[in-house]
mmCIF file of C-alpha atoms in Angstrom:
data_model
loop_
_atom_site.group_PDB
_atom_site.id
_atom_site.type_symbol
_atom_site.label_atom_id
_atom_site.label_comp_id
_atom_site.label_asym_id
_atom_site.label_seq_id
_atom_site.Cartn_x
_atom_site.Cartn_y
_atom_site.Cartn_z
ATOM 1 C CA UNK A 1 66.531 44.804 108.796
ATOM 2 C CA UNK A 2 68.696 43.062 111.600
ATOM 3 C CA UNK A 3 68.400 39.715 109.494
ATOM 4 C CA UNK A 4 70.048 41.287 106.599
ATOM 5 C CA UNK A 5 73.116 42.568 108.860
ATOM 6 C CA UNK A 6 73.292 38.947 109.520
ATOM 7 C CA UNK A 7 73.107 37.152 106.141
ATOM 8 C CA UNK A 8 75.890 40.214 105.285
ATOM 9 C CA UNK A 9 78.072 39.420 108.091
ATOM 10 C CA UNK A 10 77.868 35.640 107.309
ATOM 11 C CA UNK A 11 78.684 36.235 103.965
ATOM 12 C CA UNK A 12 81.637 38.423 104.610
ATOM 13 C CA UNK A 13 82.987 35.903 107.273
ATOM 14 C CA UNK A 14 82.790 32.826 104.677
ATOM 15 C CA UNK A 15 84.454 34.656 102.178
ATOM 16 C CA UNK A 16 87.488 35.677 104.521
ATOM 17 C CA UNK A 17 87.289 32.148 105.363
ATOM 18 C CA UNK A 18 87.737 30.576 101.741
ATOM 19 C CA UNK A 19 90.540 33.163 101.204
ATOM 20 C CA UNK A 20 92.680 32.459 104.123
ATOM 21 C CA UNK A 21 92.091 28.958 103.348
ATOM 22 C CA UNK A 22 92.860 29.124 99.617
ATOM 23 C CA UNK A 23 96.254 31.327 101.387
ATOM 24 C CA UNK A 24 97.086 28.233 103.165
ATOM 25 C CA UNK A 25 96.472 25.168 100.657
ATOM 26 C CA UNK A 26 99.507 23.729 100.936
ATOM 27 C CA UNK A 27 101.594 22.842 97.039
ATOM 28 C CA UNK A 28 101.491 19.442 95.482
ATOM 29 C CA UNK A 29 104.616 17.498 96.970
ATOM 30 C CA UNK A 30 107.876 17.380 94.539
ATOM 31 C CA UNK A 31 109.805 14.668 93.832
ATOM 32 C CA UNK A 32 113.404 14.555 92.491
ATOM 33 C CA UNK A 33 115.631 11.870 91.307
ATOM 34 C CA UNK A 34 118.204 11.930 93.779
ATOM 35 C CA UNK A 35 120.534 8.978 92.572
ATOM 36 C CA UNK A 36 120.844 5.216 91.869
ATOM 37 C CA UNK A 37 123.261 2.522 93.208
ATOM 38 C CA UNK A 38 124.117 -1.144 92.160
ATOM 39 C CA UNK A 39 123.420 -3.452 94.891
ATOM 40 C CA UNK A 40 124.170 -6.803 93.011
ATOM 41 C CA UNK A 41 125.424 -8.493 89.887
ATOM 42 C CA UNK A 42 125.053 -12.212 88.482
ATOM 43 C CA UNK A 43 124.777 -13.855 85.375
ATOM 44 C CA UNK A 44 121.706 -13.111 84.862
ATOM 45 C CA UNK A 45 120.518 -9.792 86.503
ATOM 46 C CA UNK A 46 121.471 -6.541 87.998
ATOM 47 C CA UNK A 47 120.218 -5.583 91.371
ATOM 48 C CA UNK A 48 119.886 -1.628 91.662
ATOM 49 C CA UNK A 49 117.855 0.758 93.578
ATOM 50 C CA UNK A 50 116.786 4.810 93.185
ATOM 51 C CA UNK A 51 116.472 7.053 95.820
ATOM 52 C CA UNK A 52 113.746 9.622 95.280
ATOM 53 C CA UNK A 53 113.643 12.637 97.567
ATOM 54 C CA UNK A 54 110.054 13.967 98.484
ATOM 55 C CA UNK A 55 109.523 17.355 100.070
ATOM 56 C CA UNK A 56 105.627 17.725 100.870
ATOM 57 C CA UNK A 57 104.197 20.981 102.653
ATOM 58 C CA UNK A 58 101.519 18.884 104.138
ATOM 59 C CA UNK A 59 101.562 18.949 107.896
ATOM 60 C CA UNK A 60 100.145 15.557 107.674
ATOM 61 C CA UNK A 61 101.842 12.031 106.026
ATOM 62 C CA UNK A 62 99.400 11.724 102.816
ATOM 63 C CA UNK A 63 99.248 8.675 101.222
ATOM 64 C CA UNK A 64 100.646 8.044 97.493
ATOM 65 C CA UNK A 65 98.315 6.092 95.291
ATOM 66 C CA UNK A 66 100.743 5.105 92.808
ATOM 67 C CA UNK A 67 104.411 5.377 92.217
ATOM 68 C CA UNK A 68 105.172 4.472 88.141
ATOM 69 C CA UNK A 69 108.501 4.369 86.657
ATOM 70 C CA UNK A 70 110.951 3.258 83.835
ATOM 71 C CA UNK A 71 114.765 2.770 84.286
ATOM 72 C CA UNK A 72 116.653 2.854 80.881
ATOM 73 C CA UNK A 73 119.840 2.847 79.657
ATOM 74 C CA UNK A 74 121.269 5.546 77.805
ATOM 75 C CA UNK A 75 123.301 3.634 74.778
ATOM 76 C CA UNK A 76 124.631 5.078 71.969
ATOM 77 C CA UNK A 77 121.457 4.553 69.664
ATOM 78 C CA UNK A 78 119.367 5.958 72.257
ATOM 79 C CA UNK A 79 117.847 5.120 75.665
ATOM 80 C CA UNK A 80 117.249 1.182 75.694
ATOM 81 C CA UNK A 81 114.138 0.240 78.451
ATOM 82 C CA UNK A 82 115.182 -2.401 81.386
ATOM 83 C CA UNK A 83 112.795 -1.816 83.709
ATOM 84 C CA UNK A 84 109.851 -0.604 85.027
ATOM 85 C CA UNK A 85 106.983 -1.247 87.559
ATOM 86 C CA UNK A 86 104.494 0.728 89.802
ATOM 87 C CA UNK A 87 104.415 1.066 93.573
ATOM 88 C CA UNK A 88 101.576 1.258 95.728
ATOM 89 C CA UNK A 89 100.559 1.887 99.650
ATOM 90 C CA UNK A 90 103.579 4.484 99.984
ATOM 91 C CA UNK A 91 103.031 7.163 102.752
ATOM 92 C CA UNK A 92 105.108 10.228 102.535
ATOM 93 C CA UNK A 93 105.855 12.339 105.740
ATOM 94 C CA UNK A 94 105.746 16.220 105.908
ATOM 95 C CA UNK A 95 108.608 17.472 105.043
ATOM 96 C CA UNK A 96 111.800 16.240 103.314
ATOM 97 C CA UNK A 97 111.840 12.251 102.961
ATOM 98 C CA UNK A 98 113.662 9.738 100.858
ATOM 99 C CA UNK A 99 112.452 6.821 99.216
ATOM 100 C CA UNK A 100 114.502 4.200 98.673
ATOM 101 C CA UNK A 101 113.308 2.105 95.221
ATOM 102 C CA UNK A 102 114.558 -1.468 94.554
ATOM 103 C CA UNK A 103 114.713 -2.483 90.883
ATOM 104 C CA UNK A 104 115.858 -5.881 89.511
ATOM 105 C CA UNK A 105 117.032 -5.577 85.551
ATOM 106 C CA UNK A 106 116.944 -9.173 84.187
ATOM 107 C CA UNK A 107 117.191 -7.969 80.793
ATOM 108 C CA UNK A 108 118.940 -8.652 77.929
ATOM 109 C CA UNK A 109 119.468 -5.561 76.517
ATOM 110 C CA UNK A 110 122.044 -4.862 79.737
ATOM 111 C CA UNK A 111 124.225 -7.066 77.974
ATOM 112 C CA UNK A 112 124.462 -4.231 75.149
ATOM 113 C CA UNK A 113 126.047 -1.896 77.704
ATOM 114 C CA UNK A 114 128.755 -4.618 78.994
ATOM 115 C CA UNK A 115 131.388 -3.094 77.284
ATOM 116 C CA UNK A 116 130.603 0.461 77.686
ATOM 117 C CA UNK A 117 130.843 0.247 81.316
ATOM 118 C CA UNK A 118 133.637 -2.071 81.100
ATOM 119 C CA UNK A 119 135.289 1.051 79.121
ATOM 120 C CA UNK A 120 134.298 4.166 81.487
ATOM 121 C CA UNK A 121 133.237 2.211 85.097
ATOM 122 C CA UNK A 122 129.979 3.549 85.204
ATOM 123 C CA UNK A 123 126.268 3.396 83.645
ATOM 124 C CA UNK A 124 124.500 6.060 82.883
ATOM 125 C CA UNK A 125 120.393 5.738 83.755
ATOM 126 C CA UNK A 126 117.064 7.474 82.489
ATOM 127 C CA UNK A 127 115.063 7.039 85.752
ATOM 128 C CA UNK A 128 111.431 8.540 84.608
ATOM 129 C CA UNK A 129 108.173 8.252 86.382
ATOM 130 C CA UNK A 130 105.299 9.966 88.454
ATOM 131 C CA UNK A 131 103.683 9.756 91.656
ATOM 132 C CA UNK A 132 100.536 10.282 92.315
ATOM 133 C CA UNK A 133 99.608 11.525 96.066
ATOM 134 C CA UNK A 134 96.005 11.457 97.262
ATOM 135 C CA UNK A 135 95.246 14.393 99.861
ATOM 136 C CA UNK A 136 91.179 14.940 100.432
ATOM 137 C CA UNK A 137 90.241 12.885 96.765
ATOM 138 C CA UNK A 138 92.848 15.637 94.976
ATOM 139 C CA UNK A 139 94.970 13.314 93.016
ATOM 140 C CA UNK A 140 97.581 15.183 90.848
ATOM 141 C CA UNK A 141 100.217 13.461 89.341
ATOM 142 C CA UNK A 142 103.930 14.659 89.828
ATOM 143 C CA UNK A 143 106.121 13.831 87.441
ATOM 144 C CA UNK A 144 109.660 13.040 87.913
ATOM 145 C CA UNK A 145 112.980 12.648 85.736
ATOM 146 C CA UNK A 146 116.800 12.380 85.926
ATOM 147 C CA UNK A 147 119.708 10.845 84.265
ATOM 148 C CA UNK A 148 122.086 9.682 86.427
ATOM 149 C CA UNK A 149 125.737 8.095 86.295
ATOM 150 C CA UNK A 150 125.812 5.450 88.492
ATOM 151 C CA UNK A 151 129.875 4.101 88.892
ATOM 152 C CA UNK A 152 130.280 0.425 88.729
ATOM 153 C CA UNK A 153 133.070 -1.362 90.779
ATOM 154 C CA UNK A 154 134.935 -3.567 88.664
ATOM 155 C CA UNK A 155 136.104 -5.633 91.385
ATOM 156 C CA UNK A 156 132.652 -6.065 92.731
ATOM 157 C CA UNK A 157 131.196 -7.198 89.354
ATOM 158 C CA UNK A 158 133.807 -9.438 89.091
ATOM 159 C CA UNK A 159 133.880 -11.190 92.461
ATOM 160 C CA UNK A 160 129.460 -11.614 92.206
ATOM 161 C CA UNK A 161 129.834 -12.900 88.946
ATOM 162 C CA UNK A 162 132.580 -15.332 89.918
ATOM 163 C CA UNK A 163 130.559 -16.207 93.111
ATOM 164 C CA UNK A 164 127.675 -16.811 90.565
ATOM 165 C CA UNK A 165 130.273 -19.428 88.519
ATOM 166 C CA UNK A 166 131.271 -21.213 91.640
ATOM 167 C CA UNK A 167 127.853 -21.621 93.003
ATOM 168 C CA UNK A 168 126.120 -22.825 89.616
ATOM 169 C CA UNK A 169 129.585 -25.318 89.397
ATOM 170 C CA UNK A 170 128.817 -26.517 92.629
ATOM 171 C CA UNK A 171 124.998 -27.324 92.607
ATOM 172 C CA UNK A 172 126.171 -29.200 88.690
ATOM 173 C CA UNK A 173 128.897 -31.261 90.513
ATOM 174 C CA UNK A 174 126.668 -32.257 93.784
ATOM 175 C CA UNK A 175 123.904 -33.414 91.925
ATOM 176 C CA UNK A 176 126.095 -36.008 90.000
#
């Protein structure tokens, strides 16, 4: 009979245990599209980067098993693809945190939206993706999304891509 009160009361305790655990499981991280900058501009590519803002309610830095994502451009026939690429070996803090994403765009299809930032100073991007965090072998995948308007300094544009001329001119002329 006493063995019975036990198996009970070891029963009871293991459930209240799996419910204030399953209370305190923390949520799946977010991650939000918090904006874009242009960091460089030459002939023949466009230096940008995305800053993605993470807010985990782990109360330990989990590891991020892969970071995919496209950057497009939003034309006027549509989104046109520049970019895209996957990150790996990413830790994320508890908490709020920012990650800071370098992209390089050395695609043609930038040329298309010359004029249209020439016209209104800035570029509007698609920046779509998903991480995918991996806390005790649970790997969901998070997706994130945002278009953003990104302004464009004329005078900067101008002034790398004239640097660009003058340094292509004068590694032509020195090697004659």
């Amino acid at each position: 009979m006493k063995s019975q009160y036990w198996i009970i009361l070891v029963v009871i305790v293991l459930l209240i245990g799996i419910g204030v655990g399953a209370l305190f499981t923390p949520k799946a991280p977010t991650f939000t599209v918090k904006g874009a900058e242009i960091n460089s501009v030459n002939l023949s590519a466009i230096g940008l980067s995305f800053i993605i803002e993470v807010d985990s309610s782990y109360p330990v830095a989990i590891p991020i098993k892969t970071l995919t994502y496209t950057v497009s451009y939003q034309g006027r026939d549509g989104p046109i693809q520049l970019a895209s690429g996957e990150k790996k070996g990413i830790m994320i803090k508890p908490g709020k945190d920012e990650l800071v994403i370098p992209v390089l765009v050395s695609n043609p299809s930038i040329v298309k939206s010359a004029f249209e930032v020439l016209r209104t100073g800035e570029i509007r991007l698609i920046i779509n993706g998903s991480a995918t965090p991996d806390f005790l072998g649970v790997a969901p995948a998070v997706p994130f999304s945002k278009e953003v308007a990104v302004p464009v300094k004329l005078g900067d544009i101008s002034g790398d891509i004239i640097s660009s001329v003058g340094s292509l001119a004068g590694s032509l002329l020195s090697t004659k």
